[in-house]
Amino acid sequence: MSEVKLSAQLRDTFGKGSARQARRDAMVPGVIYGHGQTPKHVNVEAHGLQLALRTPNVLLSLDIAGDGTELVIPKAVQKHPLKRSISHVDFLIVKKGEKVTVDVAIVTEGDLAAGGNMLETLQNTISVEAEATHIPTEVTVSIAGLEAGATIHAKDLVLPAGTVLAVDGDIAVLQVVAPQAEEPAAEAAEGTEA
């Protein structure tokens, strides 16, 4: 995954007033932490950050005015409940070659076997450990031709090279269930007895 470059600036004022001012100035307040360093409080350009965060676990190169560059991944993103705009971001410092644990989306492909079976998603994401500069955006699993009763476990997922599971391999991720049989005769009888 290539890194996205964003500009940022250190901030020395804190609290609601300063955060609101940053958002009025098209910036998002955030904090950078990790690797035993003192946390850095920054303001990051809002539009570029909004676009970058469309990619899960995006690798960001923050060019901090007067303080160099930090390679980070977003760890916690807070959004306004109504506007859905980003109100604050926690960034985790990463180094090239370092392994990080992240949640990756599980995406299905293919069609189930005929018969009206339904796919039940038990896990939308899966925790994996990957090199910080090669974090997968998603894990794809084929459900083509699966019959009722089939279960896909975490250990059945095909992960990209250099990526390993960070959870128990026996966790069920997806399962195929048969359609529920309806009892129309019993429902009709209940309706006529009144």
mmCIF file of N, CA, C and O in Angstrom, residues 111-118 145-148 176-180:
data_model
loop_
_atom_site.group_PDB
_atom_site.id
_atom_site.type_symbol
_atom_site.label_atom_id
_atom_site.label_comp_id
_atom_site.label_asym_id
_atom_site.label_seq_id
_atom_site.Cartn_x
_atom_site.Cartn_y
_atom_site.Cartn_z
ATOM 1 N N ASP A 111 -21.528 -16.841 -5.858
ATOM 2 C CA ASP A 111 -22.919 -17.062 -5.478
ATOM 3 C C ASP A 111 -23.050 -18.396 -4.762
ATOM 4 O O ASP A 111 -22.359 -19.363 -5.082
ATOM 5 N N LEU A 112 -23.967 -18.425 -3.802
ATOM 6 C CA LEU A 112 -24.248 -19.665 -3.090
ATOM 7 C C LEU A 112 -24.898 -20.673 -4.024
ATOM 8 O O LEU A 112 -25.427 -20.312 -5.076
ATOM 9 N N ALA A 113 -24.897 -21.950 -3.617
ATOM 10 C CA ALA A 113 -25.590 -22.984 -4.390
ATOM 11 C C ALA A 113 -27.077 -22.652 -4.426
ATOM 12 O O ALA A 113 -27.612 -22.006 -3.525
ATOM 13 N N ALA A 114 -27.764 -23.094 -5.474
ATOM 14 C CA ALA A 114 -29.196 -22.829 -5.625
ATOM 15 C C ALA A 114 -29.968 -23.463 -4.474
ATOM 16 O O ALA A 114 -29.504 -24.397 -3.843
ATOM 17 N N GLY A 115 -31.161 -22.945 -4.229
ATOM 18 C CA GLY A 115 -31.995 -23.526 -3.188
ATOM 19 C C GLY A 115 -32.465 -22.511 -2.165
ATOM 20 O O GLY A 115 -33.061 -22.887 -1.166
ATOM 21 N N GLY A 116 -32.201 -21.243 -2.369
ATOM 22 C CA GLY A 116 -32.685 -20.214 -1.462
ATOM 23 C C GLY A 116 -31.897 -20.101 -0.171
ATOM 24 O O GLY A 116 -32.362 -19.487 0.795
ATOM 25 N N ASN A 117 -30.697 -20.684 -0.115
ATOM 26 C CA ASN A 117 -29.877 -20.582 1.088
ATOM 27 C C ASN A 117 -29.447 -19.137 1.309
ATOM 28 O O ASN A 117 -29.361 -18.355 0.369
ATOM 29 N N MET A 118 -29.173 -18.808 2.566
ATOM 30 C CA MET A 118 -28.770 -17.444 2.907
ATOM 31 C C MET A 118 -27.389 -17.460 3.559
ATOM 32 O O MET A 118 -27.051 -18.399 4.280
ATOM 33 N N GLY A 145 -20.944 -21.782 -4.671
ATOM 34 C CA GLY A 145 -21.410 -23.150 -4.567
ATOM 35 C C GLY A 145 -21.560 -23.712 -3.166
ATOM 36 O O GLY A 145 -21.815 -24.901 -3.013
ATOM 37 N N LEU A 146 -21.424 -22.886 -2.140
ATOM 38 C CA LEU A 146 -21.558 -23.410 -0.783
ATOM 39 C C LEU A 146 -23.006 -23.811 -0.502
ATOM 40 O O LEU A 146 -23.944 -23.142 -0.904
ATOM 41 N N GLU A 147 -23.157 -24.921 0.204
ATOM 42 C CA GLU A 147 -24.473 -25.464 0.551
ATOM 43 C C GLU A 147 -24.837 -25.073 1.978
ATOM 44 O O GLU A 147 -23.976 -24.645 2.757
ATOM 45 N N ALA A 148 -26.107 -25.280 2.347
ATOM 46 C CA ALA A 148 -26.570 -25.021 3.705
ATOM 47 C C ALA A 148 -25.748 -25.843 4.697
ATOM 48 O O ALA A 148 -25.433 -27.000 4.441
ATOM 49 N N VAL A 176 -23.522 -20.655 5.970
ATOM 50 C CA VAL A 176 -24.649 -20.726 5.052
ATOM 51 C C VAL A 176 -25.792 -21.412 5.791
ATOM 52 O O VAL A 176 -25.612 -22.488 6.349
ATOM 53 N N VAL A 177 -26.941 -20.759 5.791
ATOM 54 C CA VAL A 177 -28.112 -21.327 6.482
ATOM 55 C C VAL A 177 -29.224 -21.583 5.474
ATOM 56 O O VAL A 177 -29.384 -20.859 4.495
ATOM 57 N N ALA A 178 -29.998 -22.633 5.750
ATOM 58 C CA ALA A 178 -31.137 -22.973 4.894
ATOM 59 C C ALA A 178 -32.270 -21.990 5.185
ATOM 60 O O ALA A 178 -32.372 -21.462 6.290
ATOM 61 N N PRO A 179 -33.112 -21.739 4.206
ATOM 62 C CA PRO A 179 -34.242 -20.840 4.449
ATOM 63 C C PRO A 179 -35.167 -21.423 5.509
ATOM 64 O O PRO A 179 -35.327 -22.643 5.603
ATOM 65 N N GLN A 180 -35.757 -20.559 6.313
ATOM 66 C CA GLN A 180 -36.674 -20.999 7.366
ATOM 67 C C GLN A 180 -37.980 -21.454 6.734
ATOM 68 O O GLN A 180 -38.556 -20.751 5.918
#
